[in-house]
Amino acid sequence: MEFAKDIESFNTDEAIAELKLLALEILRHDGLYHAGDNPEISDADYDALRRRNLAIEQKFPDLIRENSPSKRVGFAALDKFEKIAHSIPMLSLSNAFNDEDVFEFGKKIARFLKTSSVPVLTAEPKIDGLSLSLRYENGKLVSAGTRGDGATGENVTHNAKTISNIPLVLAGKNIPQIVEIRGEVYMTNEAFTKLNERMVAEGKPTYVNPRNTAAGSLRQLDSAVTAKRPLKFFAYAWGEMSEMPSTTQMGMVEKMRDWGFSINPLMQVFDNTQDLLKHYYKIDEERAGLGYDIDGVVYKVNDLALQARLGFIARSPRWAIAHKFAAEKAWTVLKEIEIQVGRTGALTPVARLEPITVGGVVVTNATLHNGDYIAGIGNDGEPIRDGVDLRVGDHVMIQRAGDVIPQILSADLDKRDAMSKPFEFPTVCPHCGSKAVREINPISGKQDSIMRCTGGLICPAQATERLKHFVGRKAYDIDGLGDKQVEALYADGTITNAADIFTLRERDAKNLKRLKDRDGWGATSVKKLFEAIDDKRNIELRRFIFGLGIRHVGEGTAKDLAVSYGSIEGFTQAMKQVAQGSVEAREELIGIDGIGVAVTDALQSFFSEKHNLDVYDALLEQVKPIAPEAVMADTPVAGKTVVFTGALEKMTRDEAKAMAERLGAKVSGSVSKKTDLLVAGPGAGSKLKKAQDLGIETLDEDGWLELVR
Ligand code: IVH
């Protein structure tokens, strides 16, 4: 890509102007790319824009903009990784957008090979992640490189080693001396959701989609950060091989499986195009339930000898094609904007839509996030949808993003009613009338884009949402108490808080109007409900904690707390001490790996509220939370507090943490006087120094493995 002027000759004004242009332009291309449209520019040109942005920022560090692409995950430290040259280039695929294109692909191949039939093809999902090339020498992983421009990528070896299903050593016998395995790094939808929960808890901005996040995570300079992000890898191709163990695509991939790689279970071989296309439509149907994002199906000629004859056109193989899924978009009418109030008081606007089928699913709602979003302003204060606001009555284009939560992409201004008015976001809670406010984020110091009802305990919407959360699948999971039942039982005062659920049977026996006589209930369903409730009196500690519905305390955080405090007594005592302002108890809490200031503050304020404590104590009269899975007591690390720092090479950070916890140790994220042991890998910095200053025992990874084996 050609640029107007050499950066070296820039003056400040020129730099300011160009940084602004670049920020907007890169943002626009991000938008095009992620909206599922065809990007206007090639990956290489896009990279060139980002590099130029970074180069100007390096020359004028004072001019770095708030919305600079370099500040977003994925764009950090672009030039700081070592380069890695691919011995065989990493290529891209040409695309097919419909069945015709696929038939044409087959015909072209047959013509090229001068055969009358289309050769046998493999079909497998096109994973929406980023490609990675792994080089093994004598069976050992020696380097990992991103695709980059195809010829040269970034050396991300340390980070790749933190990915749990990338083998560090190949399994089996007779492994070729040089093996280069290529495949896709991705993040599961579940891991993505959990990560975003954690980001919210830590008061940090959330990520847009799993693909970006996987890319950003793999390109972290600090591999400890990568290790915290649960990335995965599917192997599907290869680069340099000193020997070829198979003569077919399928055979090669099966060999990869034998060597210890994960391969995609939906990969299959087809000898005719009809069946191949059937597989495509089947994968498309199953897409939403796969648990990871895919954006098409890749077809490849199975016979490697034919692949070699077919060769390449430009930078794509002639023997492969990506059959993309149709972008799932549709126009409909925005009928109403409803404000929902969550259990933590957040006012969330939801778009009620004229029902419309998008990609085989009827869509009636779309998320609207917050008032700014409706007004056409993004999280970063920059315009979204070109600044177009959304109004009731608008014709809107919706898309099923990531296949699950529909989003509104744009509104058709030509069809907008001339009398329509911008949506006025309420300033009071629609359920209890309390004032709604925007809070200041304690970490960023900026005003939150979410409005919150200040009604707290008096707000019926918050109370019912808390109860729904309490009985929900991830907390107490009480069969027979769904949203409707909770709403009805709350509305007439039968259940006002969580403890009431456990006294229901006892109170019902004394009531004149029995539960079994209510509409929608009967003797059997009530009996079952009471049994389901009694069943949960021995609730797991992590579910107990999660069920409290404390802001920022998601499933993962609840588990960390349960494991760390080990028992309900330990947890209760610590929380009460934190509430009373004990500095030590607070430090211990914040020291738990994965717990940040936001969670700590939320716990402190929850346990400082008398009403919460009353319900908490009443609940504990009804339930007996059971400690996390028994941990071993007679190990060299039992009861000790361990900190891991630097890169680990033989195990992932999660594995190390789980191992330590199984052996009865507590794992903390920071070094303090309470730390008993520090395990430091290469690249360890300030934590290692602090531990040495405090005279804390320090081991390397091998030392740790020796100690615990
Ligand atoms: S094969 C020479 N198979 O799609 C062909 N690519 O547009 C090499 N991708 O850069 C690629 N899933 O990152 C292949 N099952 C799959 C894939 C796949 C995702 C990505 C890959 C590649 C891009 C090409």
mmCIF file of C-alpha atoms in Angstrom, residues 87-88 134-140 142 170 174-181 238-245 252 259:
data_model
loop_
_atom_site.group_PDB
_atom_site.id
_atom_site.type_symbol
_atom_site.label_atom_id
_atom_site.label_comp_id
_atom_site.label_asym_id
_atom_site.label_seq_id
_atom_site.Cartn_x
_atom_site.Cartn_y
_atom_site.Cartn_z
ATOM 1 C CA SER A 87 9.593 -22.158 5.033
ATOM 2 C CA ILE A 88 6.490 -22.792 2.943
ATOM 3 C CA LEU A 134 3.772 -25.042 14.581
ATOM 4 C CA ARG A 135 7.228 -26.387 13.808
ATOM 5 C CA TYR A 136 8.410 -29.625 15.407
ATOM 6 C CA GLU A 137 11.982 -30.852 15.124
ATOM 7 C CA ASN A 138 12.675 -34.394 16.258
ATOM 8 C CA GLY A 139 9.181 -34.463 17.688
ATOM 9 C CA LYS A 140 9.600 -31.354 19.852
ATOM 10 C CA VAL A 142 10.483 -25.523 18.466
ATOM 11 C CA LEU A 170 4.489 -35.365 19.379
ATOM 12 C CA ASN A 174 8.547 -42.864 13.525
ATOM 13 C CA ILE A 175 7.849 -39.173 13.598
ATOM 14 C CA PRO A 176 9.468 -37.294 10.708
ATOM 15 C CA GLN A 177 12.408 -35.163 11.739
ATOM 16 C CA ILE A 178 10.687 -31.961 10.589
ATOM 17 C CA VAL A 179 6.934 -31.583 10.996
ATOM 18 C CA GLU A 180 5.072 -28.318 10.510
ATOM 19 C CA ILE A 181 1.450 -28.434 11.568
ATOM 20 C CA TRP A 238 0.827 -28.662 7.188
ATOM 21 C CA GLY A 239 3.887 -26.801 5.969
ATOM 22 C CA GLU A 240 7.337 -28.298 5.674
ATOM 23 C CA MET A 241 7.489 -32.080 6.247
ATOM 24 C CA SER A 242 10.718 -34.054 6.002
ATOM 25 C CA GLU A 243 8.607 -37.093 5.140
ATOM 26 C CA MET A 244 4.968 -37.480 4.181
ATOM 27 C CA PRO A 245 3.196 -40.066 6.323
ATOM 28 C CA MET A 252 -2.646 -36.547 6.966
ATOM 29 C CA TRP A 259 0.414 -37.272 17.016
#
